[in-house]
PDB file of C-alpha atoms in Angstrom:
ATOM      1  CA  UNK A   1      12.498 212.452 -89.977  1.00  0.00           C
ATOM      2  CA  UNK A   2      14.207 208.765 -89.366  1.00  0.00           C
ATOM      3  CA  UNK A   3      17.424 208.058 -90.889  1.00  0.00           C
ATOM      4  CA  UNK A   4      17.446 205.938 -94.431  1.00  0.00           C
ATOM      5  CA  UNK A   5      18.515 202.381 -93.982  1.00  0.00           C
ATOM      6  CA  UNK A   6      21.712 201.139 -94.176  1.00  0.00           C
ATOM      7  CA  UNK A   7      22.369 198.913 -97.781  1.00  0.00           C
ATOM      8  CA  UNK A   8      22.243 195.414 -96.781  1.00  0.00           C
ATOM      9  CA  UNK A   9      25.607 193.514 -97.324  1.00  0.00           C
ATOM     10  CA  UNK A  10      25.683 189.913 -99.583  1.00  0.00           C
ATOM     11  CA  UNK A  11      28.280 187.754 -99.653  1.00  0.00           C
ATOM     12  CA  UNK A  12      28.455 188.723-103.697  1.00  0.00           C
ATOM     13  CA  UNK A  13      28.682 192.669-102.615  1.00  0.00           C
ATOM     14  CA  UNK A  14      31.170 191.697-100.601  1.00  0.00           C
ATOM     15  CA  UNK A  15      33.071 189.437-102.626  1.00  0.00           C
ATOM     16  CA  UNK A  16      32.773 192.153-105.569  1.00  0.00           C
ATOM     17  CA  UNK A  17      34.141 195.275-102.892  1.00  0.00           C
ATOM     18  CA  UNK A  18      37.318 192.997-101.880  1.00  0.00           C
ATOM     19  CA  UNK A  19      38.301 192.590-105.574  1.00  0.00           C
ATOM     20  CA  UNK A  20      37.628 195.956-106.238  1.00  0.00           C
ATOM     21  CA  UNK A  21      40.107 197.146-103.264  1.00  0.00           C
ATOM     22  CA  UNK A  22      42.179 194.727-104.219  1.00  0.00           C
ATOM     23  CA  UNK A  23      42.503 196.554-107.738  1.00  0.00           C
ATOM     24  CA  UNK A  24      42.845 199.759-106.257  1.00  0.00           C
ATOM     25  CA  UNK A  25      45.733 198.903-103.645  1.00  0.00           C
ATOM     26  CA  UNK A  26      47.922 196.721-106.111  1.00  0.00           C
ATOM     27  CA  UNK A  27      47.587 199.832-108.546  1.00  0.00           C
ATOM     28  CA  UNK A  28      48.943 202.018-105.587  1.00  0.00           C
ATOM     29  CA  UNK A  29      46.009 204.363-105.932  1.00  0.00           C
ATOM     30  CA  UNK A  30      44.475 205.806-102.788  1.00  0.00           C
ATOM     31  CA  UNK A  31      40.684 205.980-102.336  1.00  0.00           C
ATOM     32  CA  UNK A  32      40.177 209.413-103.384  1.00  0.00           C
ATOM     33  CA  UNK A  33      41.911 209.516-106.119  1.00  0.00           C
ATOM     34  CA  UNK A  34      40.127 206.565-107.759  1.00  0.00           C
ATOM     35  CA  UNK A  35      37.338 208.211-106.856  1.00  0.00           C
ATOM     36  CA  UNK A  36      38.151 211.703-108.278  1.00  0.00           C
ATOM     37  CA  UNK A  37      39.419 209.794-111.450  1.00  0.00           C
ATOM     38  CA  UNK A  38      35.901 208.208-111.870  1.00  0.00           C
ATOM     39  CA  UNK A  39      34.098 211.594-111.047  1.00  0.00           C
ATOM     40  CA  UNK A  40      32.379 209.865-108.109  1.00  0.00           C
ATOM     41  CA  UNK A  41      32.600 210.604-104.268  1.00  0.00           C
ATOM     42  CA  UNK A  42      34.775 208.970-101.808  1.00  0.00           C
ATOM     43  CA  UNK A  43      31.965 207.900 -99.593  1.00  0.00           C
ATOM     44  CA  UNK A  44      30.246 206.339-102.645  1.00  0.00           C
ATOM     45  CA  UNK A  45      33.327 204.276-103.930  1.00  0.00           C
ATOM     46  CA  UNK A  46      34.093 203.202-100.134  1.00  0.00           C
ATOM     47  CA  UNK A  47      30.663 201.822 -99.514  1.00  0.00           C
ATOM     48  CA  UNK A  48      31.220 199.919-102.938  1.00  0.00           C
ATOM     49  CA  UNK A  49      34.578 198.583-101.771  1.00  0.00           C
ATOM     50  CA  UNK A  50      32.705 197.229 -98.350  1.00  0.00           C
ATOM     51  CA  UNK A  51      29.828 195.851-100.117  1.00  0.00           C
ATOM     52  CA  UNK A  52      27.305 198.357 -98.882  1.00  0.00           C
ATOM     53  CA  UNK A  53      26.268 200.563-102.068  1.00  0.00           C
ATOM     54  CA  UNK A  54      22.578 200.585-102.459  1.00  0.00           C
ATOM     55  CA  UNK A  55      23.078 200.760-106.174  1.00  0.00           C
ATOM     56  CA  UNK A  56      25.921 198.834-108.438  1.00  0.00           C
ATOM     57  CA  UNK A  57      26.476 200.902-111.362  1.00  0.00           C
ATOM     58  CA  UNK A  58      28.220 198.939-114.304  1.00  0.00           C
ATOM     59  CA  UNK A  59      29.694 202.238-115.773  1.00  0.00           C
ATOM     60  CA  UNK A  60      31.724 202.640-112.216  1.00  0.00           C
ATOM     61  CA  UNK A  61      33.157 198.651-112.436  1.00  0.00           C
ATOM     62  CA  UNK A  62      34.200 199.413-115.946  1.00  0.00           C
ATOM     63  CA  UNK A  63      35.753 202.839-115.476  1.00  0.00           C
ATOM     64  CA  UNK A  64      37.698 201.355-112.275  1.00  0.00           C
ATOM     65  CA  UNK A  65      38.777 198.701-114.637  1.00  0.00           C
ATOM     66  CA  UNK A  66      40.496 201.138-117.279  1.00  0.00           C
ATOM     67  CA  UNK A  67      41.586 203.206-114.072  1.00  0.00           C
ATOM     68  CA  UNK A  68      43.176 200.556-112.601  1.00  0.00           C
ATOM     69  CA  UNK A  69      44.622 198.684-115.598  1.00  0.00           C
ATOM     70  CA  UNK A  70      42.730 195.722-115.194  1.00  0.00           C
ATOM     71  CA  UNK A  71      39.784 195.470-118.223  1.00  0.00           C
ATOM     72  CA  UNK A  72      40.744 191.494-118.484  1.00  0.00           C
ATOM     73  CA  UNK A  73      38.971 190.833-115.436  1.00  0.00           C
ATOM     74  CA  UNK A  74      35.678 193.099-115.830  1.00  0.00           C
ATOM     75  CA  UNK A  75      33.617 190.333-117.394  1.00  0.00           C
ATOM     76  CA  UNK A  76      33.988 188.575-114.350  1.00  0.00           C
ATOM     77  CA  UNK A  77      33.307 191.625-112.314  1.00  0.00           C
ATOM     78  CA  UNK A  78      30.153 192.525-113.927  1.00  0.00           C
ATOM     79  CA  UNK A  79      28.991 188.662-113.596  1.00  0.00           C
ATOM     80  CA  UNK A  80      29.689 189.047-109.874  1.00  0.00           C
ATOM     81  CA  UNK A  81      28.006 192.431-109.942  1.00  0.00           C
ATOM     82  CA  UNK A  82      24.869 191.124-111.874  1.00  0.00           C
ATOM     83  CA  UNK A  83      24.919 188.160-108.825  1.00  0.00           C
ATOM     84  CA  UNK A  84      24.780 191.036-106.130  1.00  0.00           C
ATOM     85  CA  UNK A  85      22.005 192.640-107.786  1.00  0.00           C
ATOM     86  CA  UNK A  86      20.191 189.506-107.947  1.00  0.00           C
ATOM     87  CA  UNK A  87      21.316 187.447-105.269  1.00  0.00           C
ATOM     88  CA  UNK A  88      20.595 184.395-107.440  1.00  0.00           C
ATOM     89  CA  UNK A  89      16.997 185.660-109.002  1.00  0.00           C
ATOM     90  CA  UNK A  90      15.475 186.276-105.797  1.00  0.00           C
ATOM     91  CA  UNK A  91      16.574 190.008-104.851  1.00  0.00           C
ATOM     92  CA  UNK A  92      17.406 191.465-102.021  1.00  0.00           C
ATOM     93  CA  UNK A  93      13.753 190.671-101.395  1.00  0.00           C
ATOM     94  CA  UNK A  94      13.680 191.230 -97.292  1.00  0.00           C
ATOM     95  CA  UNK A  95      14.296 195.137 -98.165  1.00  0.00           C
ATOM     96  CA  UNK A  96      10.584 194.986 -99.014  1.00  0.00           C
ATOM     97  CA  UNK A  97       9.480 194.038 -95.709  1.00  0.00           C
ATOM     98  CA  UNK A  98       9.941 197.404 -94.100  1.00  0.00           C
ATOM     99  CA  UNK A  99       9.996 197.045 -90.430  1.00  0.00           C
ATOM    100  CA  UNK A 100       8.191 193.744 -90.614  1.00  0.00           C
ATOM    101  CA  UNK A 101      11.786 192.446 -90.088  1.00  0.00           C
ATOM    102  CA  UNK A 102      14.021 193.841 -87.060  1.00  0.00           C
ATOM    103  CA  UNK A 103      16.655 196.290 -88.119  1.00  0.00           C
ATOM    104  CA  UNK A 104      19.562 193.722 -85.816  1.00  0.00           C
ATOM    105  CA  UNK A 105      17.924 190.746 -88.011  1.00  0.00           C
ATOM    106  CA  UNK A 106      18.743 192.035 -91.549  1.00  0.00           C
ATOM    107  CA  UNK A 107      21.971 191.165 -91.747  1.00  0.00           C
ATOM    108  CA  UNK A 108      21.358 187.469 -90.581  1.00  0.00           C
ATOM    109  CA  UNK A 109      18.658 187.483 -93.306  1.00  0.00           C
ATOM    110  CA  UNK A 110      21.175 188.152 -95.472  1.00  0.00           C
ATOM    111  CA  UNK A 111      23.741 185.714 -94.843  1.00  0.00           C
ATOM    112  CA  UNK A 112      21.023 182.986 -94.402  1.00  0.00           C
ATOM    113  CA  UNK A 113      20.416 183.404 -97.772  1.00  0.00           C
ATOM    114  CA  UNK A 114      23.987 183.480 -99.369  1.00  0.00           C
ATOM    115  CA  UNK A 115      24.744 179.792 -97.147  1.00  0.00           C
ATOM    116  CA  UNK A 116      24.980 176.784 -98.382  1.00  0.00           C
ATOM    117  CA  UNK A 117      24.967 174.928 -95.103  1.00  0.00           C
ATOM    118  CA  UNK A 118      23.315 175.885 -91.989  1.00  0.00           C
ATOM    119  CA  UNK A 119      23.846 173.979 -88.858  1.00  0.00           C
ATOM    120  CA  UNK A 120      20.840 174.832 -85.951  1.00  0.00           C
ATOM    121  CA  UNK A 121      20.466 173.917 -82.720  1.00  0.00           C
ATOM    122  CA  UNK A 122      17.138 174.878 -81.015  1.00  0.00           C
ATOM    123  CA  UNK A 123      16.645 174.315 -77.249  1.00  0.00           C
ATOM    124  CA  UNK A 124      13.679 176.132 -76.878  1.00  0.00           C
ATOM    125  CA  UNK A 125      11.206 176.895 -79.811  1.00  0.00           C
ATOM    126  CA  UNK A 126      11.127 175.706 -83.442  1.00  0.00           C
ATOM    127  CA  UNK A 127      13.171 178.064 -85.668  1.00  0.00           C
ATOM    128  CA  UNK A 128      11.215 180.261 -88.288  1.00  0.00           C
ATOM    129  CA  UNK A 129      13.214 178.493 -91.070  1.00  0.00           C
ATOM    130  CA  UNK A 130      10.896 175.551 -90.658  1.00  0.00           C
ATOM    131  CA  UNK A 131       7.459 177.303 -88.785  1.00  0.00           C
ATOM    132  CA  UNK A 132       4.651 177.070 -90.395  1.00  0.00           C
ATOM    133  CA  UNK A 133       1.928 180.003 -90.348  1.00  0.00           C
ATOM    134  CA  UNK A 134      -0.163 179.683 -87.516  1.00  0.00           C
ATOM    135  CA  UNK A 135       2.725 178.531 -85.238  1.00  0.00           C
ATOM    136  CA  UNK A 136       4.632 181.646 -86.587  1.00  0.00           C
ATOM    137  CA  UNK A 137       1.812 183.298 -85.741  1.00  0.00           C
ATOM    138  CA  UNK A 138       0.856 182.847 -82.679  1.00  0.00           C
ATOM    139  CA  UNK A 139       4.495 183.330 -81.448  1.00  0.00           C
ATOM    140  CA  UNK A 140       4.360 186.879 -83.033  1.00  0.00           C
ATOM    141  CA  UNK A 141       1.002 187.713 -81.829  1.00  0.00           C
ATOM    142  CA  UNK A 142       2.275 187.656 -78.442  1.00  0.00           C
ATOM    143  CA  UNK A 143       6.062 189.185 -79.342  1.00  0.00           C
ATOM    144  CA  UNK A 144       4.142 192.419 -81.054  1.00  0.00           C
ATOM    145  CA  UNK A 145       1.276 192.791 -79.108  1.00  0.00           C
ATOM    146  CA  UNK A 146       0.367 196.144 -80.344  1.00  0.00           C
ATOM    147  CA  UNK A 147       0.835 194.645 -84.462  1.00  0.00           C
ATOM    148  CA  UNK A 148      -1.942 195.066 -86.449  1.00  0.00           C
ATOM    149  CA  UNK A 149      -2.939 192.131 -88.637  1.00  0.00           C
ATOM    150  CA  UNK A 150      -1.335 193.045 -91.713  1.00  0.00           C
ATOM    151  CA  UNK A 151       1.868 193.984 -90.011  1.00  0.00           C
ATOM    152  CA  UNK A 152       1.482 190.341 -88.564  1.00  0.00           C
ATOM    153  CA  UNK A 153       0.648 188.746 -92.251  1.00  0.00           C
ATOM    154  CA  UNK A 154       3.879 190.643 -93.333  1.00  0.00           C
ATOM    155  CA  UNK A 155       5.862 188.754 -90.592  1.00  0.00           C
ATOM    156  CA  UNK A 156       4.656 185.308 -91.225  1.00  0.00           C
ATOM    157  CA  UNK A 157       5.036 186.171 -95.298  1.00  0.00           C
ATOM    158  CA  UNK A 158       8.890 186.781 -94.110  1.00  0.00           C
ATOM    159  CA  UNK A 159       9.061 183.312 -92.779  1.00  0.00           C
ATOM    160  CA  UNK A 160       7.662 181.986 -95.500  1.00  0.00           C
ATOM    161  CA  UNK A 161      10.259 183.582 -98.135  1.00  0.00           C
ATOM    162  CA  UNK A 162      13.279 182.631 -95.994  1.00  0.00           C
ATOM    163  CA  UNK A 163      12.328 178.897 -96.342  1.00  0.00           C
ATOM    164  CA  UNK A 164      12.512 178.955-100.207  1.00  0.00           C
ATOM    165  CA  UNK A 165      16.138 178.369 -99.459  1.00  0.00           C
ATOM    166  CA  UNK A 166      15.478 174.820 -98.460  1.00  0.00           C
ATOM    167  CA  UNK A 167      12.930 173.855-101.049  1.00  0.00           C
ATOM    168  CA  UNK A 168      14.349 175.510-104.262  1.00  0.00           C
ATOM    169  CA  UNK A 169      15.156 173.290-106.998  1.00  0.00           C
ATOM    170  CA  UNK A 170      18.905 174.310-107.484  1.00  0.00           C
ATOM    171  CA  UNK A 171      21.256 174.031-104.608  1.00  0.00           C
ATOM    172  CA  UNK A 172      19.093 173.647-101.732  1.00  0.00           C
ATOM    173  CA  UNK A 173      20.357 174.500 -98.587  1.00  0.00           C
ATOM    174  CA  UNK A 174      21.978 171.759 -96.317  1.00  0.00           C
ATOM    175  CA  UNK A 175      20.746 171.906 -92.967  1.00  0.00           C
ATOM    176  CA  UNK A 176      21.724 169.914 -89.709  1.00  0.00           C
ATOM    177  CA  UNK A 177      19.033 170.460 -87.030  1.00  0.00           C
ATOM    178  CA  UNK A 178      18.769 169.528 -83.542  1.00  0.00           C
ATOM    179  CA  UNK A 179      15.819 170.175 -81.670  1.00  0.00           C
ATOM    180  CA  UNK A 180      15.508 169.569 -77.721  1.00  0.00           C
ATOM    181  CA  UNK A 181      12.651 167.590 -76.975  1.00  0.00           C
ATOM    182  CA  UNK A 182      11.431 170.867 -75.113  1.00  0.00           C
ATOM    183  CA  UNK A 183      10.109 172.213 -78.716  1.00  0.00           C
ATOM    184  CA  UNK A 184       7.878 168.964 -79.067  1.00  0.00           C
ATOM    185  CA  UNK A 185       6.112 169.519 -75.696  1.00  0.00           C
ATOM    186  CA  UNK A 186       5.825 173.680 -75.209  1.00  0.00           C
ATOM    187  CA  UNK A 187       2.537 174.340 -76.093  1.00  0.00           C
ATOM    188  CA  UNK A 188       2.357 176.938 -79.303  1.00  0.00           C
ATOM    189  CA  UNK A 189      -1.106 178.039 -81.079  1.00  0.00           C
ATOM    190  CA  UNK A 190      -2.905 174.996 -79.419  1.00  0.00           C
ATOM    191  CA  UNK A 191      -3.077 171.399 -79.993  1.00  0.00           C
ATOM    192  CA  UNK A 192      -3.892 171.529 -83.897  1.00  0.00           C
ATOM    193  CA  UNK A 193      -1.399 173.954 -84.358  1.00  0.00           C
ATOM    194  CA  UNK A 194       1.393 171.666 -82.783  1.00  0.00           C
ATOM    195  CA  UNK A 195       0.091 168.666 -84.344  1.00  0.00           C
ATOM    196  CA  UNK A 196       0.230 170.452 -88.093  1.00  0.00           C
ATOM    197  CA  UNK A 197       4.031 171.954 -86.826  1.00  0.00           C
ATOM    198  CA  UNK A 198       5.145 168.586 -85.755  1.00  0.00           C
ATOM    199  CA  UNK A 199       4.151 166.571 -88.666  1.00  0.00           C
ATOM    200  CA  UNK A 200       5.594 169.520 -90.988  1.00  0.00           C
ATOM    201  CA  UNK A 201       8.865 168.735 -89.145  1.00  0.00           C
ATOM    202  CA  UNK A 202       8.799 165.000 -89.444  1.00  0.00           C
ATOM    203  CA  UNK A 203       8.257 165.565 -93.641  1.00  0.00           C
ATOM    204  CA  UNK A 204      10.998 168.051 -94.485  1.00  0.00           C
ATOM    205  CA  UNK A 205      12.929 167.338 -97.539  1.00  0.00           C
ATOM    206  CA  UNK A 206      15.866 164.951 -97.332  1.00  0.00           C
ATOM    207  CA  UNK A 207      18.290 168.032 -97.851  1.00  0.00           C
ATOM    208  CA  UNK A 208      17.116 168.527 -93.941  1.00  0.00           C
ATOM    209  CA  UNK A 209      18.733 166.190 -91.235  1.00  0.00           C
ATOM    210  CA  UNK A 210      16.693 166.476 -88.019  1.00  0.00           C
ATOM    211  CA  UNK A 211      17.264 165.109 -84.946  1.00  0.00           C
ATOM    212  CA  UNK A 212      15.479 164.991 -81.119  1.00  0.00           C
ATOM    213  CA  UNK A 213      17.474 165.897 -77.966  1.00  0.00           C
ATOM    214  CA  UNK A 214      15.551 163.961 -75.721  1.00  0.00           C
ATOM    215  CA  UNK A 215      15.097 164.372 -72.119  1.00  0.00           C
ATOM    216  CA  UNK A 216      17.127 161.429 -70.783  1.00  0.00           C
ATOM    217  CA  UNK A 217      19.830 162.618 -72.338  1.00  0.00           C
ATOM    218  CA  UNK A 218      20.519 165.591 -69.600  1.00  0.00           C
ATOM    219  CA  UNK A 219      22.790 168.219 -70.653  1.00  0.00           C
ATOM    220  CA  UNK A 220      25.426 166.641 -72.847  1.00  0.00           C
ATOM    221  CA  UNK A 221      27.535 169.994 -72.758  1.00  0.00           C
ATOM    222  CA  UNK A 222      27.325 170.163 -68.710  1.00  0.00           C
ATOM    223  CA  UNK A 223      25.320 173.356 -69.101  1.00  0.00           C
ATOM    224  CA  UNK A 224      22.632 175.155 -71.336  1.00  0.00           C
ATOM    225  CA  UNK A 225      24.249 176.585 -74.375  1.00  0.00           C
ATOM    226  CA  UNK A 226      21.467 178.301 -75.825  1.00  0.00           C
ATOM    227  CA  UNK A 227      20.390 178.528 -79.547  1.00  0.00           C
ATOM    228  CA  UNK A 228      22.627 178.891 -82.260  1.00  0.00           C
ATOM    229  CA  UNK A 229      23.624 178.601 -85.675  1.00  0.00           C
ATOM    230  CA  UNK A 230      26.644 177.968 -87.790  1.00  0.00           C
ATOM    231  CA  UNK A 231      26.430 178.808 -91.429  1.00  0.00           C
ATOM    232  CA  UNK A 232      28.626 177.954 -94.021  1.00  0.00           C
ATOM    233  CA  UNK A 233      29.334 179.492 -97.810  1.00  0.00           C
ATOM    234  CA  UNK A 234      30.629 177.812-100.805  1.00  0.00           C
ATOM    235  CA  UNK A 235      34.504 178.151-100.928  1.00  0.00           C
ATOM    236  CA  UNK A 236      34.074 180.013-104.396  1.00  0.00           C
ATOM    237  CA  UNK A 237      32.464 183.086-102.116  1.00  0.00           C
ATOM    238  CA  UNK A 238      35.854 183.567 -99.937  1.00  0.00           C
ATOM    239  CA  UNK A 239      33.340 184.146 -96.636  1.00  0.00           C
ATOM    240  CA  UNK A 240      34.299 181.927 -93.731  1.00  0.00           C
ATOM    241  CA  UNK A 241      31.805 180.002 -91.377  1.00  0.00           C
ATOM    242  CA  UNK A 242      30.008 182.099 -89.451  1.00  0.00           C
ATOM    243  CA  UNK A 243      28.683 181.491 -85.955  1.00  0.00           C
ATOM    244  CA  UNK A 244      25.140 183.567 -85.115  1.00  0.00           C
ATOM    245  CA  UNK A 245      23.750 183.541 -81.779  1.00  0.00           C
ATOM    246  CA  UNK A 246      20.400 184.940 -81.496  1.00  0.00           C
ATOM    247  CA  UNK A 247      19.709 186.887 -77.994  1.00  0.00           C
ATOM    248  CA  UNK A 248      16.538 188.097 -76.473  1.00  0.00           C
ATOM    249  CA  UNK A 249      18.301 192.087 -76.648  1.00  0.00           C
ATOM    250  CA  UNK A 250      20.645 191.625 -79.316  1.00  0.00           C
ATOM    251  CA  UNK A 251      22.256 189.230 -81.802  1.00  0.00           C
ATOM    252  CA  UNK A 252      26.365 188.351 -82.040  1.00  0.00           C
ATOM    253  CA  UNK A 253      28.382 187.106 -84.708  1.00  0.00           C
ATOM    254  CA  UNK A 254      31.389 184.778 -84.441  1.00  0.00           C
ATOM    255  CA  UNK A 255      33.660 183.964 -87.308  1.00  0.00           C
ATOM    256  CA  UNK A 256      37.147 183.374 -85.408  1.00  0.00           C
ATOM    257  CA  UNK A 257      38.119 179.811 -86.211  1.00  0.00           C
ATOM    258  CA  UNK A 258      38.883 178.867 -82.884  1.00  0.00           C
ATOM    259  CA  UNK A 259      35.007 179.964 -82.234  1.00  0.00           C
ATOM    260  CA  UNK A 260      33.529 178.013 -84.809  1.00  0.00           C
ATOM    261  CA  UNK A 261      35.548 174.902 -83.723  1.00  0.00           C
ATOM    262  CA  UNK A 262      34.073 175.457 -80.187  1.00  0.00           C
ATOM    263  CA  UNK A 263      30.639 175.394 -81.756  1.00  0.00           C
ATOM    264  CA  UNK A 264      31.044 172.605 -84.035  1.00  0.00           C
ATOM    265  CA  UNK A 265      32.476 170.689 -81.616  1.00  0.00           C
ATOM    266  CA  UNK A 266      29.538 171.121 -79.159  1.00  0.00           C
ATOM    267  CA  UNK A 267      26.893 170.287 -81.696  1.00  0.00           C
ATOM    268  CA  UNK A 268      28.662 166.867 -82.530  1.00  0.00           C
ATOM    269  CA  UNK A 269      28.552 166.134 -79.167  1.00  0.00           C
ATOM    270  CA  UNK A 270      24.606 167.427 -79.102  1.00  0.00           C
ATOM    271  CA  UNK A 271      24.242 165.077 -82.052  1.00  0.00           C
ATOM    272  CA  UNK A 272      25.764 161.973 -80.355  1.00  0.00           C
ATOM    273  CA  UNK A 273      23.318 162.218 -77.439  1.00  0.00           C
ATOM    274  CA  UNK A 274      20.452 163.001 -79.902  1.00  0.00           C
ATOM    275  CA  UNK A 275      17.874 160.500 -81.310  1.00  0.00           C
ATOM    276  CA  UNK A 276      18.790 159.027 -84.740  1.00  0.00           C
ATOM    277  CA  UNK A 277      16.724 160.689 -87.834  1.00  0.00           C
ATOM    278  CA  UNK A 278      14.455 157.701 -88.605  1.00  0.00           C
ATOM    279  CA  UNK A 279      13.867 158.306 -84.213  1.00  0.00           C
ATOM    280  CA  UNK A 280      13.513 161.425 -84.439  1.00  0.00           C
ATOM    281  CA  UNK A 281      10.749 161.172 -86.990  1.00  0.00           C
ATOM    282  CA  UNK A 282       8.661 158.507 -85.218  1.00  0.00           C
ATOM    283  CA  UNK A 283       8.699 160.550 -81.961  1.00  0.00           C
ATOM    284  CA  UNK A 284       8.149 163.489 -84.063  1.00  0.00           C
ATOM    285  CA  UNK A 285       4.612 161.860 -85.668  1.00  0.00           C
ATOM    286  CA  UNK A 286       4.172 160.200 -82.234  1.00  0.00           C
ATOM    287  CA  UNK A 287       3.753 163.494 -80.592  1.00  0.00           C
ATOM    288  CA  UNK A 288       1.490 164.943 -83.292  1.00  0.00           C
ATOM    289  CA  UNK A 289      -1.025 162.205 -82.867  1.00  0.00           C
ATOM    290  CA  UNK A 290      -0.898 163.039 -79.470  1.00  0.00           C
ATOM    291  CA  UNK A 291      -1.963 166.292 -79.938  1.00  0.00           C
ATOM    292  CA  UNK A 292      -4.850 165.340 -82.615  1.00  0.00           C
ATOM    293  CA  UNK A 293      -6.071 163.280 -79.525  1.00  0.00           C
TER     294      UNK A 293
END
């Protein structure tokens, strides 16, 4: 029997967990004693403090505030718990898709859903966050060669749900996006798919700032950096900016300030060598027309 999937952390869950841990430490109480006083297991309380609890019980938060003598903090903690459970109204929607999301990609999806800004460089393919259905299906058909039609449908649906952070009316995520010209020229799904995909990029909403890095710019960094994403969060969450690197065999995360600063500097150098947004939009529409001929 496969082991149960580890509950995902989200920004509100981790923030709630930190508050509860800090309250316990300020009260001078061990994890074991606090768990005993609220009649819960030590492991249960530890998961709650780490933001990994599968279920957040209101009664546990009330009991902890009483034990720590911090009842005045209860309303704010309950509001944070509600946000953790609902994830701003969407819930942990990715839980519904099981194996349609790779286990090593789940954490990224949860972070992406909570980000206030994304800075993205893709020198290879169009990011899933901007893929139309036919483009996504073509890639997945090759990557998951043994997948059924239903499984492919689910994976495409995951892309669509991820994209709601861009188009939602309330606080849409801000995106700085640079695509290498290679992305425009490498065929995925046939000419019609490419034409539709490039027009889709040209018509992205105003919160997405897109630039094309042309072949003529060479290698502004002096080497090929590979794709990367910088995730930033509202200051109120207390979360630090994080760099995400997606690899064929696994993913990596960097949150040390010097690493984030290096990737920010790299992005600015790439942007300085890229086309303006207006020229990039024209290049996308021109390439789309070429695929239609």
